[in-house]
PDB file of C-alpha atoms and ligand atoms in Angstrom:
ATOM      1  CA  UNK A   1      -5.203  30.053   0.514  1.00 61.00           C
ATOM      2  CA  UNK A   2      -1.768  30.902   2.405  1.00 73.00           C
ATOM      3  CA  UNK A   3       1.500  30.163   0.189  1.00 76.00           C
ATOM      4  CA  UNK A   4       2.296  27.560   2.709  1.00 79.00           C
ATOM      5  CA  UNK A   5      -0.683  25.398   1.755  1.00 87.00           C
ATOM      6  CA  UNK A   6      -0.011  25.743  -1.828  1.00 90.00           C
ATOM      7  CA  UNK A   7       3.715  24.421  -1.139  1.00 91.00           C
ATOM      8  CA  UNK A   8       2.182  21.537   0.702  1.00 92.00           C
ATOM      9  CA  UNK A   9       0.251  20.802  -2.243  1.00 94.00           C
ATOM     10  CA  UNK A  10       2.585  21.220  -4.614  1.00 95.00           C
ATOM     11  CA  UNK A  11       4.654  18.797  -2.641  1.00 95.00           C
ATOM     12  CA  UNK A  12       2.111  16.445  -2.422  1.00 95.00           C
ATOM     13  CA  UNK A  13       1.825  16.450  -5.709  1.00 96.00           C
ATOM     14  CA  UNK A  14       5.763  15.935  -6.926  1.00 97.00           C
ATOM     15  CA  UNK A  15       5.294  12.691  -4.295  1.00 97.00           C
ATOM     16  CA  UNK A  16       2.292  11.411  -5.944  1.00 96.00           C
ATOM     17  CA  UNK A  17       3.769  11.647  -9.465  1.00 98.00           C
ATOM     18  CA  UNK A  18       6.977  10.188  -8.316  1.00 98.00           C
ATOM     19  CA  UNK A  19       5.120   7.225  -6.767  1.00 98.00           C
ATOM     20  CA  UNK A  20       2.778   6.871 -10.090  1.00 97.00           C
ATOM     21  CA  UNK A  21       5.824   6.882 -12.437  1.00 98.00           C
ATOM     22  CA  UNK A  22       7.327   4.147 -10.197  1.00 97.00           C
ATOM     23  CA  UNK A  23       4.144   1.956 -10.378  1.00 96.00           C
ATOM     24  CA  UNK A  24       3.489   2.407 -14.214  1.00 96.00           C
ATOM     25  CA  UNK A  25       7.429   1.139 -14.594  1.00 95.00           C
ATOM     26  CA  UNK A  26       6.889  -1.738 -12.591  1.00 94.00           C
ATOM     27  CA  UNK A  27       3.571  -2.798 -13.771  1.00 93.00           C
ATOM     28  CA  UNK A  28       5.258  -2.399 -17.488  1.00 91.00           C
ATOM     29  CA  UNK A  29       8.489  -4.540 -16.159  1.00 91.00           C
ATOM     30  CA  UNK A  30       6.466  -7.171 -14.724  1.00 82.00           C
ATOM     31  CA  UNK A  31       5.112  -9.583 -17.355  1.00 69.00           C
ATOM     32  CA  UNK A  32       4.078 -12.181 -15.376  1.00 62.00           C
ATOM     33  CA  UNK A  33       1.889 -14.068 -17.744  1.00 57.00           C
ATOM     34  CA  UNK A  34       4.968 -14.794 -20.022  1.00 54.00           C
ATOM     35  CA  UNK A  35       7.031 -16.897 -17.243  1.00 50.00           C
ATOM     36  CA  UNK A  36       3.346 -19.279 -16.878  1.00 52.00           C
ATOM     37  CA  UNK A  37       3.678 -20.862 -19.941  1.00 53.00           C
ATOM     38  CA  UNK A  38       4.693 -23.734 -18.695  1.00 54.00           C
ATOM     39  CA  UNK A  39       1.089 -25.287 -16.943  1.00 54.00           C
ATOM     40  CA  UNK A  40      -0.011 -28.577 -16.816  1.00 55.00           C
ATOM     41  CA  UNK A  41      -1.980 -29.655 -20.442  1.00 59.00           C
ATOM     42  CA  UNK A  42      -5.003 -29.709 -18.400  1.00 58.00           C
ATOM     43  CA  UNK A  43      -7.185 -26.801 -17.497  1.00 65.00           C
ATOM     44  CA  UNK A  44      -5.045 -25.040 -20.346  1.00 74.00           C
ATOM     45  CA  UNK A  45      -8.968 -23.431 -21.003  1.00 80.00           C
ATOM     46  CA  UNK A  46      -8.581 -22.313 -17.213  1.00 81.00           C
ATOM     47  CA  UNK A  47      -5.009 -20.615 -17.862  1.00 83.00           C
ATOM     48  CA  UNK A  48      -6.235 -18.678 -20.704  1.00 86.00           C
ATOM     49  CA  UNK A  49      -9.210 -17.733 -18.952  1.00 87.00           C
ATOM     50  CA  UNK A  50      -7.088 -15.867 -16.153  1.00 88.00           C
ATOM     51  CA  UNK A  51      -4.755 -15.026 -18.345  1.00 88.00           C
ATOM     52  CA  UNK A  52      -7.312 -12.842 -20.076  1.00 90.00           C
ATOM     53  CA  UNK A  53      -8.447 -11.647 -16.685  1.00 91.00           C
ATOM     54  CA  UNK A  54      -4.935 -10.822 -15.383  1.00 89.00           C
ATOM     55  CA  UNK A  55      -4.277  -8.717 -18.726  1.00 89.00           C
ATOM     56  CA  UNK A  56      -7.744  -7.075 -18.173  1.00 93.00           C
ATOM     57  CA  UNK A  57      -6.732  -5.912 -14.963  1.00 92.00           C
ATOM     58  CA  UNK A  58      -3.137  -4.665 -15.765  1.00 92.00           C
ATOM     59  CA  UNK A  59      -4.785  -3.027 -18.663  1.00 93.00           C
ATOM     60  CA  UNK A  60      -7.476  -1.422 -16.315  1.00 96.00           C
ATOM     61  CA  UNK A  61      -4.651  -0.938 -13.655  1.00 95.00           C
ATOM     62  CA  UNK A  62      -2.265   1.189 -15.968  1.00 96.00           C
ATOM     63  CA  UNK A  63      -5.386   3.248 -17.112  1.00 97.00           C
ATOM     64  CA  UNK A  64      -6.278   4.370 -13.855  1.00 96.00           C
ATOM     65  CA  UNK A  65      -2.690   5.040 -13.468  1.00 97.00           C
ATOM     66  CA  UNK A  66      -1.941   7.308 -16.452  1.00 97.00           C
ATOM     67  CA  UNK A  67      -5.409   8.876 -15.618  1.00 96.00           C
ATOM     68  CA  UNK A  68      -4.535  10.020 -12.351  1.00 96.00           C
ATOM     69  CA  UNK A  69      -0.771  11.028 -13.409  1.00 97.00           C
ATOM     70  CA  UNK A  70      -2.197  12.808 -16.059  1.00 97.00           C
ATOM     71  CA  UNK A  71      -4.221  14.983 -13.413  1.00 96.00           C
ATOM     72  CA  UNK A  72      -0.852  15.404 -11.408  1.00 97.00           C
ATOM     73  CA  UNK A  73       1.114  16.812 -14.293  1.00 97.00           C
ATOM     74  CA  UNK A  74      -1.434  18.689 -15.692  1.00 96.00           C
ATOM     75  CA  UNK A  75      -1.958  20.397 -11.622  1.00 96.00           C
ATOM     76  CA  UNK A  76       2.349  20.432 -11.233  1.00 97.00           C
ATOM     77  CA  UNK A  77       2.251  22.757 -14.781  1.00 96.00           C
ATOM     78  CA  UNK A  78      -0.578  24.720 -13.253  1.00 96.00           C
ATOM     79  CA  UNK A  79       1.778  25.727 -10.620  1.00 94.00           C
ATOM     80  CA  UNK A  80       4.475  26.419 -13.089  1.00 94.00           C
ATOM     81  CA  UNK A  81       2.282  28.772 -14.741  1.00 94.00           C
ATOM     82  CA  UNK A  82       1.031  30.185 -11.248  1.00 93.00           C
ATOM     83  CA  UNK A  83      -2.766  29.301 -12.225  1.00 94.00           C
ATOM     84  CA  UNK A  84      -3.056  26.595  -9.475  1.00 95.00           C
ATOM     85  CA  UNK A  85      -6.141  26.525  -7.799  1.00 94.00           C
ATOM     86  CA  UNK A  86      -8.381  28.449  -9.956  1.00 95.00           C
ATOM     87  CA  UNK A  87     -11.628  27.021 -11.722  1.00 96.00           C
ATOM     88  CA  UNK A  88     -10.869  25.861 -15.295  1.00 94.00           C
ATOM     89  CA  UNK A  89     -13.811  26.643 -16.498  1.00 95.00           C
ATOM     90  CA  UNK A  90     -15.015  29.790 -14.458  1.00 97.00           C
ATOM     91  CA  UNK A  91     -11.454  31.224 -13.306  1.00 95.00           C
ATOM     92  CA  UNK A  92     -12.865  31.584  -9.965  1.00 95.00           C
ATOM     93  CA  UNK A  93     -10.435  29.997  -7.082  1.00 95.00           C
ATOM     94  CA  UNK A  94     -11.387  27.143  -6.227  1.00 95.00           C
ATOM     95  CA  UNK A  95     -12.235  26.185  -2.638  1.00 93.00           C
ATOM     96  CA  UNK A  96      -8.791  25.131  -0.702  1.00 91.00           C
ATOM     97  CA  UNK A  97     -10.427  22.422   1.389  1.00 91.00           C
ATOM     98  CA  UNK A  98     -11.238  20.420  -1.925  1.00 93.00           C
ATOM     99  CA  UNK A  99      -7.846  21.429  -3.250  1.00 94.00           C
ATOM    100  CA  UNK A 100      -6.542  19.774  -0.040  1.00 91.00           C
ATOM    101  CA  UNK A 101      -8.993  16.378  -0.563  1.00 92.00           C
ATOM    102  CA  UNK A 102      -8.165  16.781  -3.951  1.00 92.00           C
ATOM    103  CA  UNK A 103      -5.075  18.240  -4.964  1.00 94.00           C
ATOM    104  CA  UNK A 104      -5.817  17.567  -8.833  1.00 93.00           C
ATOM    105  CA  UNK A 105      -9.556  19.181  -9.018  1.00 93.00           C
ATOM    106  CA  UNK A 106      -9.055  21.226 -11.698  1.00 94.00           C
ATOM    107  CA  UNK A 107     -12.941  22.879 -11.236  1.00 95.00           C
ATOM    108  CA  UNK A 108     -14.812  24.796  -8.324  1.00 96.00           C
ATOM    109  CA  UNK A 109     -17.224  22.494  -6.849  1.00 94.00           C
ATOM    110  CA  UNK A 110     -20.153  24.532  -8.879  1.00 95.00           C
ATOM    111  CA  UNK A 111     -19.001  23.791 -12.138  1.00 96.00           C
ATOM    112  CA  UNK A 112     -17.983  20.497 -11.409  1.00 95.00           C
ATOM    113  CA  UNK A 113     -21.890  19.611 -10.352  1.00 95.00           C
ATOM    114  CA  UNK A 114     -23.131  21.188 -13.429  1.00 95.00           C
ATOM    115  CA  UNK A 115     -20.676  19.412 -15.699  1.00 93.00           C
ATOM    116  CA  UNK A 116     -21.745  16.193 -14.249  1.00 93.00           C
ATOM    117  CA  UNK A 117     -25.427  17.209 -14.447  1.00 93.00           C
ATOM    118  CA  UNK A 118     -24.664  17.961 -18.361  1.00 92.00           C
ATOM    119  CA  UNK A 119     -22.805  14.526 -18.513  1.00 90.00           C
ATOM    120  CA  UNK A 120     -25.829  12.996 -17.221  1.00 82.00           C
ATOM    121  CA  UNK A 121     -28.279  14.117 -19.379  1.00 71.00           C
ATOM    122  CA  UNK A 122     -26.012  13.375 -22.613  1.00 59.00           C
TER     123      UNK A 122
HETATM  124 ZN1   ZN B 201     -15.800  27.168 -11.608  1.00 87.51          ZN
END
């Protein structure tokens, strides 16, 4: 993989975790089942019912969130170290097209299939 690639990446990457920083702070700021208090007595079961939804979601929402920003710190302090783009688990470098798909992949494609394979038969 040429240096220029990797600075692409790397860029890619500071973006990404600047734009999932900015959506974890505004789904924190944004509380919008507080300010819907105030419903008609009727279909209060209703309310409650999407209430419960809505906080399912933001709950589901800011998981995926932290999930994925934890995969773009985790690649940014690869680059710090100068270990981006090799295999976690094999130390072989991992293939630069699914580095470009995937900027976060922190395996080689063949020990990603057989960790899933060993996932799967857990
Ligand atoms: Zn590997």
């Amino acid at each position: 993989m040429t240096t220029t690639n990797l600075k692409i990446i790397q860029l890619r990457l500071e973006k990404d975790h600047k734009r999932l920083t900015e959506q974890l702070e505004q789904l924190r700021a944004s509380r919008p089942t507080e300010n819907r208090r105030e419903g008609s007595p009727f279909g209060k079961r209703e309310e409650e019912a999407t209430e419960t939804a809505e906080l399912e979601n933001r709950m589901a929402l800011e998981k995926r969130i932290l999930d994925q920003l934890a995969g773009v710190k985790n690649a940014l302090k690869k680059f710090e170290k100068g270990t981006y783009g090799l295999c976690e688990s094999c130390g072989e470098p991992i293939d630069p097209a699914r580095l470009e798909a995937l900027p976060q992949a922190t395996m080689c494609m063949s020990c990603k299939a057989t960790q899933a394979k060993n996932a799967k038969g857990k």
